[in-house]
Each structure stands twice: as structure tokens, then as C-alpha cells.
PDB file of C-alpha atoms in Angstrom:
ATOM      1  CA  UNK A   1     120.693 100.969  30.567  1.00 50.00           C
ATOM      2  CA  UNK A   2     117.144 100.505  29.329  1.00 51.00           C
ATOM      3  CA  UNK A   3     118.404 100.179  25.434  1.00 49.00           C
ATOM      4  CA  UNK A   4     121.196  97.763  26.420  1.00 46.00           C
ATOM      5  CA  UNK A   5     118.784  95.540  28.058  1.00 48.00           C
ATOM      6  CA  UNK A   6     115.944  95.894  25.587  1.00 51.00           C
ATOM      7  CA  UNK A   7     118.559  94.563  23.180  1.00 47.00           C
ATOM      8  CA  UNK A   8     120.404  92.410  24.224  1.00 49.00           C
ATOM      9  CA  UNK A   9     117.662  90.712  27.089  1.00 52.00           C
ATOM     10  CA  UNK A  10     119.196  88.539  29.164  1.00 53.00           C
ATOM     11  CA  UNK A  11     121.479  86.786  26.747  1.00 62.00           C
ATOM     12  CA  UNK A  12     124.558  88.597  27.059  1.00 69.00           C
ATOM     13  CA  UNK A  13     125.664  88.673  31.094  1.00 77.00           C
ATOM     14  CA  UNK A  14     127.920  91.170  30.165  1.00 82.00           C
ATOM     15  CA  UNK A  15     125.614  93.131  28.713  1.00 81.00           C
ATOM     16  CA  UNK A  16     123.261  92.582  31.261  1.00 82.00           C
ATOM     17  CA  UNK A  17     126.176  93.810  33.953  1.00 86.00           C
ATOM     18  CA  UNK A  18     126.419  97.268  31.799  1.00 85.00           C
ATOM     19  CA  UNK A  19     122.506  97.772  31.820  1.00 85.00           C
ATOM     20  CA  UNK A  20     122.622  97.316  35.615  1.00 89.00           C
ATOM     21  CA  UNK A  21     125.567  99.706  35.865  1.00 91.00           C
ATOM     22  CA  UNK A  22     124.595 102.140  33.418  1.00 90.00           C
ATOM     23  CA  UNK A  23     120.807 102.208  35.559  1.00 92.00           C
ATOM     24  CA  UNK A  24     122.590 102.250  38.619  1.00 93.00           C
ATOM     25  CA  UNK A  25     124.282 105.432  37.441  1.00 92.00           C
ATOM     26  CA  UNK A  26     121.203 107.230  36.792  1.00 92.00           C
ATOM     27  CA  UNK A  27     119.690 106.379  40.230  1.00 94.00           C
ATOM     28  CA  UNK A  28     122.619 107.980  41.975  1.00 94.00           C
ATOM     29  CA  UNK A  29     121.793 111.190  39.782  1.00 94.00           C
ATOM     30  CA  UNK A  30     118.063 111.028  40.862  1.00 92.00           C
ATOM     31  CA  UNK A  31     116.955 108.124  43.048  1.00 92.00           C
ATOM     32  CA  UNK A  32     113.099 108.849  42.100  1.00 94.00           C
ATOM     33  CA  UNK A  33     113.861 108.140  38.361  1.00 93.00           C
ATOM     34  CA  UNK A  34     110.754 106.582  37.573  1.00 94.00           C
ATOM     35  CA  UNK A  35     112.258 104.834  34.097  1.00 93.00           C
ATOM     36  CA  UNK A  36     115.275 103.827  35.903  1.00 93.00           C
ATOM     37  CA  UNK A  37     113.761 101.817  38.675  1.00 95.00           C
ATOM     38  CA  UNK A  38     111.705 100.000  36.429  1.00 94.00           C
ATOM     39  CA  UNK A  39     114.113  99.067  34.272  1.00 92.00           C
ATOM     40  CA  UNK A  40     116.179  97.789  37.080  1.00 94.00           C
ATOM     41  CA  UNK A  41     113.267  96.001  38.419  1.00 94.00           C
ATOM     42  CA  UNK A  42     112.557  94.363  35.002  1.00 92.00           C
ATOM     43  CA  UNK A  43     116.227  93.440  34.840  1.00 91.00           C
ATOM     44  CA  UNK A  44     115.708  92.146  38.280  1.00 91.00           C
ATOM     45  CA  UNK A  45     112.628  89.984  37.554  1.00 90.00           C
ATOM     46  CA  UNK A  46     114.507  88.701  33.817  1.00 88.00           C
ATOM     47  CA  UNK A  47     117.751  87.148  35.269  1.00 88.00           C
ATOM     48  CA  UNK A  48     116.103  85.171  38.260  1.00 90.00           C
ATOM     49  CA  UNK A  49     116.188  87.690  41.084  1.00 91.00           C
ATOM     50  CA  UNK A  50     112.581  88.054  41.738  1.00 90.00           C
ATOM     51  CA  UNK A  51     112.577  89.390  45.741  1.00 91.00           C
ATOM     52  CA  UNK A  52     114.775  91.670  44.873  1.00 92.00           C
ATOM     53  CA  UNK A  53     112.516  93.321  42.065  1.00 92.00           C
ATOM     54  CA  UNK A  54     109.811  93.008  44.272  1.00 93.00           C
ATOM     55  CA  UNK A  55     111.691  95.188  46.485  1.00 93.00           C
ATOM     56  CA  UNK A  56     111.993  97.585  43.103  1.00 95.00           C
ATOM     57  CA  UNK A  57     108.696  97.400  42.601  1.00 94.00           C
ATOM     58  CA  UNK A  58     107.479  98.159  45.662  1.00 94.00           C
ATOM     59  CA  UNK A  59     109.512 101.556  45.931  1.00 95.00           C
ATOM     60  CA  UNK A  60     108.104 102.347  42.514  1.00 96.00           C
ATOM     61  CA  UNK A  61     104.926 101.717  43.482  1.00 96.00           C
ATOM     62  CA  UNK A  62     105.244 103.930  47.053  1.00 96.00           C
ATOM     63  CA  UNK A  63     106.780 106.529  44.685  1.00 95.00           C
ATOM     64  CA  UNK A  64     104.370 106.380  41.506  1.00 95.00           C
ATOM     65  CA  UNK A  65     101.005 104.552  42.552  1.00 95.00           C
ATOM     66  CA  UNK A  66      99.226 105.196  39.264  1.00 96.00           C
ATOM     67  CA  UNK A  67     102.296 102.959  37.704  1.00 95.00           C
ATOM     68  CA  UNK A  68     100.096 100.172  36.165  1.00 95.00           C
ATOM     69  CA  UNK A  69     103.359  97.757  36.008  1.00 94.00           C
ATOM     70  CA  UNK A  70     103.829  98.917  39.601  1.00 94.00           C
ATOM     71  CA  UNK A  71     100.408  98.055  40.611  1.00 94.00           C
ATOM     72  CA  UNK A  72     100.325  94.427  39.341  1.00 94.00           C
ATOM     73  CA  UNK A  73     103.579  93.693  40.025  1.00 93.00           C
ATOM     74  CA  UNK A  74     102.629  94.542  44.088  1.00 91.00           C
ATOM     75  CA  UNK A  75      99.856  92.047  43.597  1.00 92.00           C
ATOM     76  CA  UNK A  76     101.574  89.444  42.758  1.00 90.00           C
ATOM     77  CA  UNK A  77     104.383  89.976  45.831  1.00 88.00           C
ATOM     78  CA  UNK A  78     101.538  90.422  47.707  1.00 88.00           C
ATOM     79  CA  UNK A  79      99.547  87.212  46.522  1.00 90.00           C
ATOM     80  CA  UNK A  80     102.950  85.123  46.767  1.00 86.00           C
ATOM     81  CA  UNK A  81     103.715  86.672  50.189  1.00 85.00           C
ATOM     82  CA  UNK A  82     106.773  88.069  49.702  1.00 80.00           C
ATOM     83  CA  UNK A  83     107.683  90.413  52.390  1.00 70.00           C
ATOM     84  CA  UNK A  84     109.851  93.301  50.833  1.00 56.00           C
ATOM     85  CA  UNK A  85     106.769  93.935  48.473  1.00 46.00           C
ATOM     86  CA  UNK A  86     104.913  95.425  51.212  1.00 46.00           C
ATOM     87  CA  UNK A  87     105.278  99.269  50.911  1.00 45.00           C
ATOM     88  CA  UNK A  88     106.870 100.900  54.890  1.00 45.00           C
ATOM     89  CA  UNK A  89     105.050 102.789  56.858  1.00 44.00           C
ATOM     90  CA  UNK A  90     105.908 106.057  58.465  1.00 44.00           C
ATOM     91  CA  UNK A  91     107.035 106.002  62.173  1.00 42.00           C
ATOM     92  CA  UNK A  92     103.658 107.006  63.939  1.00 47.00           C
ATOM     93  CA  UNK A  93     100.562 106.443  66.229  1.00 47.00           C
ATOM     94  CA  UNK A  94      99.091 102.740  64.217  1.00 52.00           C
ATOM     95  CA  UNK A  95      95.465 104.094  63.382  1.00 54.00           C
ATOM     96  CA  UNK A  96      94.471 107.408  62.484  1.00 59.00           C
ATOM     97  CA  UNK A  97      92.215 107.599  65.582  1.00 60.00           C
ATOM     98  CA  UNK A  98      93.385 110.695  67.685  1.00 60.00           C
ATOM     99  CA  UNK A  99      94.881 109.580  71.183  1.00 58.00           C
ATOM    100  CA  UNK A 100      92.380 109.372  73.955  1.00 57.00           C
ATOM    101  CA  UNK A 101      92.306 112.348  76.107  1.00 56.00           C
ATOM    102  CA  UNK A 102      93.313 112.132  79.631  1.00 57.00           C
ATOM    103  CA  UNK A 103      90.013 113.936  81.066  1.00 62.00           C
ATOM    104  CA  UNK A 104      87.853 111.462  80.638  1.00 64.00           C
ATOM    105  CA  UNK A 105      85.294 109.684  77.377  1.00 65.00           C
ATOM    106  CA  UNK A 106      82.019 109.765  76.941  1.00 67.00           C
ATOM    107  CA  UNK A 107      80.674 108.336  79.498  1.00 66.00           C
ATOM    108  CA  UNK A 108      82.704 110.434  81.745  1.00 67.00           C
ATOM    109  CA  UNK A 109      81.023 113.487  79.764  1.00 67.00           C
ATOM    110  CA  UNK A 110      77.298 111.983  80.059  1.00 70.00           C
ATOM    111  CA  UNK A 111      77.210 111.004  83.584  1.00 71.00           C
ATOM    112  CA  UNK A 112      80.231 113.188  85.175  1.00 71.00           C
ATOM    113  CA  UNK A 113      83.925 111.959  86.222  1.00 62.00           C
ATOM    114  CA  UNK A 114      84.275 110.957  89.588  1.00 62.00           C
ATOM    115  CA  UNK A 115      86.303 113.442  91.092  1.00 60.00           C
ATOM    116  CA  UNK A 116      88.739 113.300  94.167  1.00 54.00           C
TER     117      UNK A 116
END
């Protein structure tokens, strides 16, 4: 996919259409593929579908953070505010703060919990 599109850019929308499918192809083989999702995001960006390869982009960048291409392209979703740039967030608590225990704080533990 990468050498179809490096050749043939966006001229030919046929040839565009096999990049896409020949990429597509290797993500269903490994999902991860750093190479392919790039190139899928670059094909993305070339031929006018710019959320979408933000949304590339994005997974790249969740996946390989020390992606240079990865990084800048994230700052630019996030400067223009594009949503699907923004990398998800694991189901959880929202801070990293530990959930307050039920016997009592600090104060409770300084001057003594009022007990029934």
C-alpha cells in the first residue's frame, strides 16, 4: 500500500483505492502495524479526509508515543479542536487519588471521630 501511494500520490483514485485496500489488508493481519497506520493516515490527510486521519493518528500515537509524525500530528488535532484526536481513556476512578476511606480523614485522626 505504502509504494502504491508513494507513487502514484493522490493522482490516480484508483490507485489511491488499491493503497487503501492493500493497507487495509495488512491491518487485519496485525492491527498495531505501526507502518500501516501511518500510511493510512497519510492517505487519509492527502485526499481531503482530515478527521478521519486524525482519528489514525491518534491511535498511532496511543500505540507508539515516541512517533514524531504521531506527536505533531496530535498537536495540530489538538490545536484545531478536533475531537477524535484526543487519545481514550481507560474505564476507571478520574484521578489517581486513592478513594477516601470510610473511617474517617485527618481530622478525624487528629482530634478523634465522633462515635455513636
Amino acid at each position: 500500500g505504502q509504494v502504491l501511494f508513494k507513487m502514484h500520490g493522490t493522482q490516480d483514485a484508483k490507485q489511491v483505492d488499491a493503497a487503501l485496500r492493500a493497507v487495509e489488508a495488512a491491518l487485519t493481519r496485525d492491527d498495531r502495524c505501526e507502518r500501516a497506520l501511518v500510511t493510512k493516515a497519510e492517505i487519509l490527510q492527502r485526499t481531503g479526509k482530515e478527521n478521519e486521519s486524525f482519528a489514525i493518528w491518534a491511535r498511532v500515537y496511543e500505540l507508539y508515543p515516541k512517533n514524531v509524525d504521531a506527536q505533531r500530528m496530535k498537536r495540530l488535532a489538538d490545536m484545531r479542536g478536533v475531537q477524535s484526536a484526543k487519545p481514550s481513556k481507560p474505564p476507571g476512578r478520574p484521578s489517581n487519588r486513592p478513594p477516601a476511606k470510610e473511617e474517617g480523614g485527618l481530622f478525624s485522626k487528629l482530634f478523634g471521630s465522633k462515635k455513636k
